[in-house]
Amino acid sequence: MTIDEPRGLRGAIAWWRRRRSRRYWEEAWSRDDYAPPWFGRGISPEIVAAVEEGWFLPGMPTLDIGCGQGDVVAWLVERKFPALGIDIAQRAIDRARNLFGESPDQLEFQQHDICTAVPTWRGGSFTNLIDRGCFHQIPNQDLPAYARNVARASSSGSCFLLFVKAFRDGQVTDQALETEREHNRARVEKVLGRSFTIERIADTFLDAYDGRVPEARLPGLVVWMRRK
């Protein structure tokens, strides 16, 4: 495991920021009534397509960054993808294990901060990677560490499916949506463009209703990338 040790004042501040972030998510996942607006959305159609169309290489190690309670990881394992789910919150990992269990070398969950260390599993890198909501939660100051560790966790030709929000503070208007869409497209290219080639970008929805309920809409972008 490669760990980015805090160095100097800037490193100490980053360490404290990550610790505060973990505390926030631990508290959120510890509540029995925790029900964020993206809960219950099932398996995103883009993930289904990536599997069914063979864009994700079948049978190869797959990483879900910010796995929450593990539904995507469990779904992948059912389709013969050995998969590791990581989340910054141990409480989320506990939920995932309670719901789906674990199986050596096939299904595993780990408490892990992608901005702090490189996730490792089965002694190698990941061929397929998913981030369905972690990237847009990360402060700008921590994005270089995120990009570095995701790159180190993958290898040449690895496929990365990234979901990012295209709304701000729950407000969704046509004007704001266009601004956020372009902002996030540029952000992804700036942060990850050194290590990944963007194959395509499309609109999506991050809510449980796939955008069909206007008051619950959470518009986003889905980005298909391949490791250089």
CSV table of C-alpha atoms in Angstrom, one decimal:
chain,number,residue,atom,x,y,z
A,1,MET,CA,0.0,0.0,0.0
A,2,THR,CA,1.3,3.4,-0.9
A,3,ILE,CA,0.5,6.1,1.6
A,4,ASP,CA,0.8,9.8,1.0
A,5,GLU,CA,2.2,11.0,4.4
A,6,PRO,CA,1.4,14.5,5.5
A,7,ARG,CA,4.4,16.8,5.0
A,8,GLY,CA,4.8,20.2,6.6
A,9,LEU,CA,1.9,22.5,7.4
A,10,ARG,CA,0.1,21.9,4.1
A,11,GLY,CA,0.2,18.1,4.7
A,12,ALA,CA,-1.0,18.5,8.3
A,13,ILE,CA,-4.0,20.6,7.0
A,14,ALA,CA,-4.8,18.0,4.4
A,15,TRP,CA,-4.6,15.2,7.1
A,16,TRP,CA,-7.0,17.2,9.3
A,17,ARG,CA,-9.4,17.9,6.4
A,18,ARG,CA,-9.6,14.2,5.5
A,19,ARG,CA,-10.1,13.2,9.2
A,20,ARG,CA,-13.0,15.7,9.4
A,21,SER,CA,-14.5,14.3,6.2
A,22,ARG,CA,-14.3,10.8,7.6
A,23,ARG,CA,-16.0,11.8,10.8
A,24,TYR,CA,-18.8,13.5,8.8
A,25,TRP,CA,-19.5,10.3,6.8
A,26,GLU,CA,-19.2,8.0,9.9
A,27,GLU,CA,-21.8,10.0,11.6
A,28,ALA,CA,-24.1,10.0,8.6
A,29,TRP,CA,-23.9,6.3,8.1
A,30,SER,CA,-24.4,5.6,11.8
A,31,ARG,CA,-27.9,7.0,11.7
A,32,ASP,CA,-30.7,4.4,11.3
A,33,ASP,CA,-32.7,7.0,9.4
A,34,TYR,CA,-29.9,8.0,7.0
A,35,ALA,CA,-31.6,8.3,3.6
A,36,PRO,CA,-29.8,10.6,1.2
A,37,PRO,CA,-31.6,11.6,-2.0
A,38,TRP,CA,-29.5,9.2,-4.1
A,39,PHE,CA,-30.5,6.1,-2.0
A,40,GLY,CA,-32.5,3.4,-3.7
A,41,ARG,CA,-31.4,4.2,-7.3
A,42,GLY,CA,-30.5,0.7,-8.1
A,43,ILE,CA,-27.7,-0.1,-10.6
A,44,SER,CA,-27.1,2.8,-12.9
A,45,PRO,CA,-28.0,2.0,-16.5
A,46,GLU,CA,-24.5,3.0,-17.6
A,47,ILE,CA,-23.0,0.4,-15.3
A,48,VAL,CA,-25.3,-2.2,-16.7
A,49,ALA,CA,-24.3,-1.2,-20.3
A,50,ALA,CA,-20.6,-1.3,-19.4
A,51,VAL,CA,-21.0,-4.9,-18.3
A,52,GLU,CA,-23.4,-6.1,-21.0
A,53,GLU,CA,-21.6,-4.5,-23.8
A,54,GLY,CA,-18.2,-5.7,-22.7
A,55,TRP,CA,-16.7,-2.3,-22.1
A,56,PHE,CA,-15.8,-3.6,-18.6
A,57,LEU,CA,-13.5,-6.5,-19.3
A,58,PRO,CA,-15.4,-9.7,-18.0
A,59,GLY,CA,-14.0,-11.5,-15.0
A,60,MET,CA,-11.4,-8.9,-14.2
A,61,PRO,CA,-10.8,-7.2,-10.8
A,62,THR,CA,-13.1,-4.3,-10.3
A,63,LEU,CA,-13.0,-1.4,-7.8
A,64,ASP,CA,-16.0,0.6,-6.6
A,65,ILE,CA,-14.8,3.9,-5.0
A,66,GLY,CA,-17.2,5.2,-2.4
A,67,CYS,CA,-19.2,1.9,-2.4
A,68,GLY,CA,-21.6,2.9,0.4
A,69,GLN,CA,-23.7,-0.1,1.4
A,70,GLY,CA,-22.3,-2.2,-1.4
A,71,ASP,CA,-25.2,-2.8,-3.9
A,72,VAL,CA,-23.0,-2.2,-7.0
A,73,VAL,CA,-20.2,-4.4,-5.8
A,74,ALA,CA,-22.6,-7.3,-5.0
A,75,TRP,CA,-24.3,-6.8,-8.4
A,76,LEU,CA,-20.9,-7.1,-10.2
A,77,VAL,CA,-19.9,-10.2,-8.3
A,78,GLU,CA,-23.2,-11.9,-9.3
A,79,ARG,CA,-22.0,-11.3,-12.9
A,80,LYS,CA,-18.6,-12.9,-12.3
A,81,PHE,CA,-16.6,-9.7,-11.7
A,82,PRO,CA,-14.4,-10.1,-8.6
A,83,ALA,CA,-14.9,-6.8,-6.9
A,84,LEU,CA,-13.7,-4.7,-4.0
A,85,GLY,CA,-15.8,-1.9,-2.5
A,86,ILE,CA,-14.1,0.9,-0.6
A,87,ASP,CA,-15.6,3.7,1.5
A,88,ILE,CA,-14.2,6.3,3.8
A,89,ALA,CA,-16.8,5.4,6.4
A,90,GLN,CA,-16.4,2.1,8.4
A,91,ARG,CA,-20.1,2.3,9.2
A,92,ALA,CA,-20.9,2.1,5.5
A,93,ILE,CA,-18.6,-0.9,5.2
A,94,ASP,CA,-20.3,-2.6,8.1
A,95,ARG,CA,-23.6,-2.2,6.4
A,96,ALA,CA,-22.3,-3.6,3.2
A,97,ARG,CA,-20.9,-6.7,5.0
A,98,ASN,CA,-24.1,-7.2,6.9
A,99,LEU,CA,-26.1,-7.0,3.7
A,100,PHE,CA,-23.9,-9.0,1.3
A,101,GLY,CA,-21.2,-10.8,3.3
A,102,GLU,CA,-17.8,-11.4,1.8
A,103,SER,CA,-16.0,-14.1,-0.2
A,104,PRO,CA,-12.2,-14.3,-0.5
A,105,ASP,CA,-10.9,-13.0,-3.8
A,106,GLN,CA,-14.4,-12.5,-5.1
A,107,LEU,CA,-16.3,-10.0,-2.9
A,108,GLU,CA,-14.7,-7.8,-0.3
A,109,PHE,CA,-15.3,-4.4,1.4
A,110,GLN,CA,-12.6,-2.2,3.0
A,111,GLN,CA,-12.7,1.0,4.9
A,112,HIS,CA,-10.3,3.2,2.8
A,113,ASP,CA,-9.8,6.8,1.9
A,114,ILE,CA,-8.8,7.1,-1.7
A,115,CYS,CA,-7.2,10.4,-1.1
A,116,THR,CA,-4.9,8.9,1.5
A,117,ALA,CA,-3.7,5.6,0.0
A,118,VAL,CA,-3.8,3.4,-3.0
A,119,PRO,CA,-6.3,0.5,-2.6
A,120,THR,CA,-4.7,-2.9,-3.3
A,121,TRP,CA,-6.4,-6.3,-3.6
A,122,ARG,CA,-5.3,-9.7,-4.8
A,123,GLY,CA,-1.8,-8.4,-5.3
A,124,GLY,CA,-2.4,-6.3,-8.4
A,125,SER,CA,-4.2,-3.4,-10.0
A,126,PHE,CA,-7.8,-3.0,-11.1
A,127,THR,CA,-8.9,-3.5,-14.7
A,128,ASN,CA,-12.3,-1.9,-14.1
A,129,LEU,CA,-13.1,1.1,-11.8
A,130,ILE,CA,-16.3,2.9,-10.8
A,131,ASP,CA,-16.9,6.1,-8.9
A,132,ARG,CA,-20.6,6.8,-8.5
A,133,GLY,CA,-20.5,9.8,-6.2
A,134,CYS,CA,-17.1,10.2,-4.5
A,135,PHE,CA,-15.3,12.5,-6.9
A,136,HIS,CA,-17.7,15.5,-6.5
A,137,GLN,CA,-17.5,15.3,-2.7
A,138,ILE,CA,-13.8,15.9,-2.6
A,139,PRO,CA,-12.4,19.4,-2.0
A,140,ASN,CA,-10.2,20.8,-4.8
A,141,GLN,CA,-7.1,20.6,-2.5
A,142,ASP,CA,-7.4,16.8,-2.3
A,143,LEU,CA,-8.1,16.1,-6.0
A,144,PRO,CA,-4.4,15.7,-6.9
A,145,ALA,CA,-4.1,12.9,-4.3
A,146,TYR,CA,-7.3,11.3,-5.6
A,147,ALA,CA,-6.1,11.4,-9.2
A,148,ARG,CA,-2.7,10.0,-8.2
A,149,ASN,CA,-4.1,7.1,-6.2
A,150,VAL,CA,-6.7,6.2,-8.8
A,151,ALA,CA,-4.0,6.1,-11.5
A,152,ARG,CA,-1.8,3.9,-9.3
A,153,ALA,CA,-4.6,1.5,-8.6
A,154,SER,CA,-5.2,1.0,-12.4
A,155,SER,CA,-3.0,0.0,-15.3
A,156,SER,CA,-2.7,0.8,-19.0
A,157,GLY,CA,-6.0,0.1,-20.7
A,158,SER,CA,-8.1,0.0,-17.5
A,159,CYS,CA,-11.7,1.3,-17.8
A,160,PHE,CA,-13.0,4.0,-15.4
A,161,LEU,CA,-16.7,4.9,-15.2
A,162,LEU,CA,-17.1,8.2,-13.3
A,163,PHE,CA,-20.3,9.8,-12.2
A,164,VAL,CA,-20.4,13.5,-11.1
A,165,LYS,CA,-23.2,15.8,-10.2
A,166,ALA,CA,-24.3,18.6,-12.4
A,167,PHE,CA,-26.3,20.6,-9.8
A,168,ARG,CA,-25.4,22.9,-6.9
A,169,ASP,CA,-27.0,23.0,-3.5
A,170,GLY,CA,-30.0,21.0,-4.7
A,171,GLN,CA,-31.0,23.8,-7.1
A,172,VAL,CA,-31.8,22.6,-10.7
A,173,THR,CA,-32.5,25.2,-13.3
A,174,ASP,CA,-31.7,25.1,-17.0
A,175,GLN,CA,-29.2,27.9,-16.7
A,176,ALA,CA,-27.5,26.5,-13.6
A,177,LEU,CA,-27.5,23.0,-15.1
A,178,GLU,CA,-25.6,24.1,-18.2
A,179,THR,CA,-23.1,26.0,-16.1
A,180,GLU,CA,-22.5,23.0,-13.8
A,181,ARG,CA,-22.3,20.6,-16.7
A,182,GLU,CA,-19.5,22.6,-18.3
A,183,HIS,CA,-17.8,23.2,-14.9
A,184,ASN,CA,-17.7,19.5,-14.1
A,185,ARG,CA,-16.6,18.5,-17.6
A,186,ALA,CA,-13.6,20.8,-17.3
A,187,ARG,CA,-12.9,19.7,-13.7
A,188,VAL,CA,-12.7,16.0,-14.7
A,189,GLU,CA,-10.5,16.8,-17.7
A,190,LYS,CA,-8.1,18.9,-15.5
A,191,VAL,CA,-7.9,16.4,-12.7
A,192,LEU,CA,-7.7,13.1,-14.5
A,193,GLY,CA,-6.6,14.0,-18.1
A,194,ARG,CA,-3.0,13.3,-17.4
A,195,SER,CA,-3.6,9.6,-16.7
A,196,PHE,CA,-6.9,8.9,-18.4
A,197,THR,CA,-8.3,9.5,-21.9
A,198,ILE,CA,-11.9,10.5,-22.0
A,199,GLU,CA,-13.8,8.4,-24.5
A,200,ARG,CA,-17.2,10.1,-24.1
A,201,ILE,CA,-19.3,12.1,-21.7
A,202,ALA,CA,-23.1,12.1,-21.4
A,203,ASP,CA,-25.9,13.4,-19.2
A,204,THR,CA,-27.3,11.1,-16.5
A,205,PHE,CA,-29.3,11.3,-13.3
A,206,LEU,CA,-28.1,10.4,-9.8
A,207,ASP,CA,-31.5,10.2,-8.1
A,208,ALA,CA,-33.6,7.1,-7.5
A,209,TYR,CA,-36.1,8.1,-10.1
A,210,ASP,CA,-33.7,8.5,-13.0
A,211,GLY,CA,-34.9,12.1,-13.4
A,212,ARG,CA,-38.6,11.2,-13.9
A,213,VAL,CA,-39.8,13.1,-10.7
A,214,PRO,CA,-39.0,16.8,-11.3
A,215,GLU,CA,-38.7,17.8,-7.6
A,216,ALA,CA,-36.3,14.9,-6.9
A,217,ARG,CA,-34.1,15.4,-10.0
A,218,LEU,CA,-30.3,15.1,-9.4
A,219,PRO,CA,-28.8,15.7,-12.9
A,220,GLY,CA,-25.2,14.6,-13.4
A,221,LEU,CA,-22.6,13.5,-16.0
A,222,VAL,CA,-21.2,10.1,-16.6
A,223,VAL,CA,-17.7,9.9,-18.0
A,224,TRP,CA,-16.2,6.9,-19.8
A,225,MET,CA,-12.4,6.9,-19.5
A,226,ARG,CA,-9.5,4.6,-20.3
A,227,ARG,CA,-6.1,4.5,-18.6
A,228,LYS,CA,-3.3,5.7,-20.9
